[in-house]
PDB file of C-alpha atoms in Angstrom:
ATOM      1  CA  UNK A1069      -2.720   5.239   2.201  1.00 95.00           C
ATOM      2  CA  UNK A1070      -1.168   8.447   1.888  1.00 96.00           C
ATOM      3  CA  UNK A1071       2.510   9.139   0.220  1.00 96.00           C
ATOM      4  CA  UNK A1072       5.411  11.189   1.558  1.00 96.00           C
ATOM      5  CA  UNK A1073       5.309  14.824   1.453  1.00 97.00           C
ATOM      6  CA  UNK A1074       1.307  14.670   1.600  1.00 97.00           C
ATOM      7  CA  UNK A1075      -0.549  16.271   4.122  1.00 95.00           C
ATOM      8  CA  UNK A1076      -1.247  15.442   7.801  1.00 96.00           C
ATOM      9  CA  UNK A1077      -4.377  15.974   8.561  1.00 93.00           C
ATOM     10  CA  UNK A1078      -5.405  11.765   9.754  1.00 94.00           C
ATOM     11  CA  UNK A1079      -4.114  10.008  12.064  1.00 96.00           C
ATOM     12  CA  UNK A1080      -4.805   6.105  11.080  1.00 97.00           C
ATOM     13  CA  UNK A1081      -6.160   3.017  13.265  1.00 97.00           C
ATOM     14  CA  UNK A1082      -5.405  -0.141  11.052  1.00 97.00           C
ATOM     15  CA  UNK A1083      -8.555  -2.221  11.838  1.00 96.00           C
ATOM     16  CA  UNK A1084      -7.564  -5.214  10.026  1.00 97.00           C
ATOM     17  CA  UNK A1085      -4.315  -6.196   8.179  1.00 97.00           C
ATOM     18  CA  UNK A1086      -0.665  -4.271   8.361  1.00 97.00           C
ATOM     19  CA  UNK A1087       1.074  -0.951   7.179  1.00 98.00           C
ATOM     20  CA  UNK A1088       4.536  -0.426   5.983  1.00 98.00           C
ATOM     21  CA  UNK A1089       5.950   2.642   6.689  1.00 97.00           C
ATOM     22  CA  UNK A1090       8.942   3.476   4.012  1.00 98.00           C
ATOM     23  CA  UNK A1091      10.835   6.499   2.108  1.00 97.00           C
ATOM     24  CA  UNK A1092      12.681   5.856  -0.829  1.00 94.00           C
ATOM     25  CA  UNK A1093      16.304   4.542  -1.108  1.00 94.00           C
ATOM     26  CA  UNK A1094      18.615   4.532  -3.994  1.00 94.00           C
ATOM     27  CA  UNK A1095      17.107   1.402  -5.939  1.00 94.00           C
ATOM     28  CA  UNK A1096      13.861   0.739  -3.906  1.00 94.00           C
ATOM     29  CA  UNK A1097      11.768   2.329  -0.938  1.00 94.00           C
ATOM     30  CA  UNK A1098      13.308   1.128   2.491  1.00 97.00           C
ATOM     31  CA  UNK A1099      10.770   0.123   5.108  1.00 97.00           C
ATOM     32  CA  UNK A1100      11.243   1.804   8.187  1.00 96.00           C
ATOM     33  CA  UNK A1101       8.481   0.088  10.140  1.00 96.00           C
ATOM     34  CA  UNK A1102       5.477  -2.337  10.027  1.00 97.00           C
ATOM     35  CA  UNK A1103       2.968  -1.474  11.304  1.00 97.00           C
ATOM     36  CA  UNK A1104       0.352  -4.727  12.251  1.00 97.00           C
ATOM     37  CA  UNK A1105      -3.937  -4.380  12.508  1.00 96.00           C
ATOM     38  CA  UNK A1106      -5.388  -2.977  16.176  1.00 96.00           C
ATOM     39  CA  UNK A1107      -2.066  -0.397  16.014  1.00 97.00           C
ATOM     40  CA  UNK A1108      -2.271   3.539  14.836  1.00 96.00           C
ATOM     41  CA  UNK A1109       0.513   5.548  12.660  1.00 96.00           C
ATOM     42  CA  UNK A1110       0.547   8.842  11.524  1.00 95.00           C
ATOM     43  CA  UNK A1111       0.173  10.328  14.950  1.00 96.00           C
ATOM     44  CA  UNK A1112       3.781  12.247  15.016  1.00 94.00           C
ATOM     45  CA  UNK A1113       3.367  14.153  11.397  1.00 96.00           C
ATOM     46  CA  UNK A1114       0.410  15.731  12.747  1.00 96.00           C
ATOM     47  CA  UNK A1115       1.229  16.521  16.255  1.00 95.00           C
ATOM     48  CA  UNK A1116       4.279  18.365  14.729  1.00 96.00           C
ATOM     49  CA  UNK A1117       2.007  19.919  12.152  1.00 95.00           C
ATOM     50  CA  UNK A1118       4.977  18.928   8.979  1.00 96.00           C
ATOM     51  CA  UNK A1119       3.947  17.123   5.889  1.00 97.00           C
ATOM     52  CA  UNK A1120       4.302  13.481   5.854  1.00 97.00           C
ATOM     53  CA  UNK A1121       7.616  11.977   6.657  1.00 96.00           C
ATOM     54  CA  UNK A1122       7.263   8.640   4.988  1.00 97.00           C
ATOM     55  CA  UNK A1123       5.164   6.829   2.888  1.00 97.00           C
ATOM     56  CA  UNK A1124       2.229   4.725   4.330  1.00 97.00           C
ATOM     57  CA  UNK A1125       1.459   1.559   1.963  1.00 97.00           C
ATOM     58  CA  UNK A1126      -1.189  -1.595   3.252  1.00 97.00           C
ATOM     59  CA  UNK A1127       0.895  -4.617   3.290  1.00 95.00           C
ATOM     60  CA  UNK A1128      -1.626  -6.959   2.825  1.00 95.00           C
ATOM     61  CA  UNK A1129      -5.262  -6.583   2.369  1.00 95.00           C
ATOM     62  CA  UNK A1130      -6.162  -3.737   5.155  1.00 95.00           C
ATOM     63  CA  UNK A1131      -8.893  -1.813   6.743  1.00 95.00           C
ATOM     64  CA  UNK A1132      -7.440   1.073   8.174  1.00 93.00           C
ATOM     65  CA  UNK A1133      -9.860   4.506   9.754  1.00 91.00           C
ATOM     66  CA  UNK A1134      -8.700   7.812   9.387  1.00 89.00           C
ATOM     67  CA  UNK A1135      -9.554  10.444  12.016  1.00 82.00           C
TER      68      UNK A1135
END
C-alpha cells in the first residue's frame, strides 16, 4: 500500500481484509502492528507532516480507501 519513506499524503480505511504495519529488521521486516478491515492507519505520518514511518503491506486479500 505504500512503503517506508514514501509520502503522506492518505490516510487509509481498510474496508475489507487486514494491514501489517512493519520496518525492516536485520534478516526480515518486523511487524509492528496489524491492522484488521473497518480500522484506519496512516493517520499519525500525516498529521505530523514526516514521510512514512513504516511500511504498509495487505495481509490478506484487502480493500482499503485512501483519503
Amino acid at each position: 500500500i505504500y512503503e517506508m519513506g514514501g509520502a503522506s499524503d492518505h490516510i487509509y480505511l481498510i474496508r475489507s481484509g487486514s494491514v501489517t504495519l512493519s520496518v525492516p529488521g536485520a534478516n526480515e521486516d518486523v511487524i509492528l502492528n496489524y491492522v484488521p478491515g473497518g480500522n484506519y492507519f496512516g493517520e499519525l505520518d500525516v498529521i505530523a507532516g514526516t514521510e512514512r514511518q513504516q511500511t504498509a503491506r495487505a495481509a490478506i486479500n484487502t480493500s482499503a480507501l485512501g483519503a
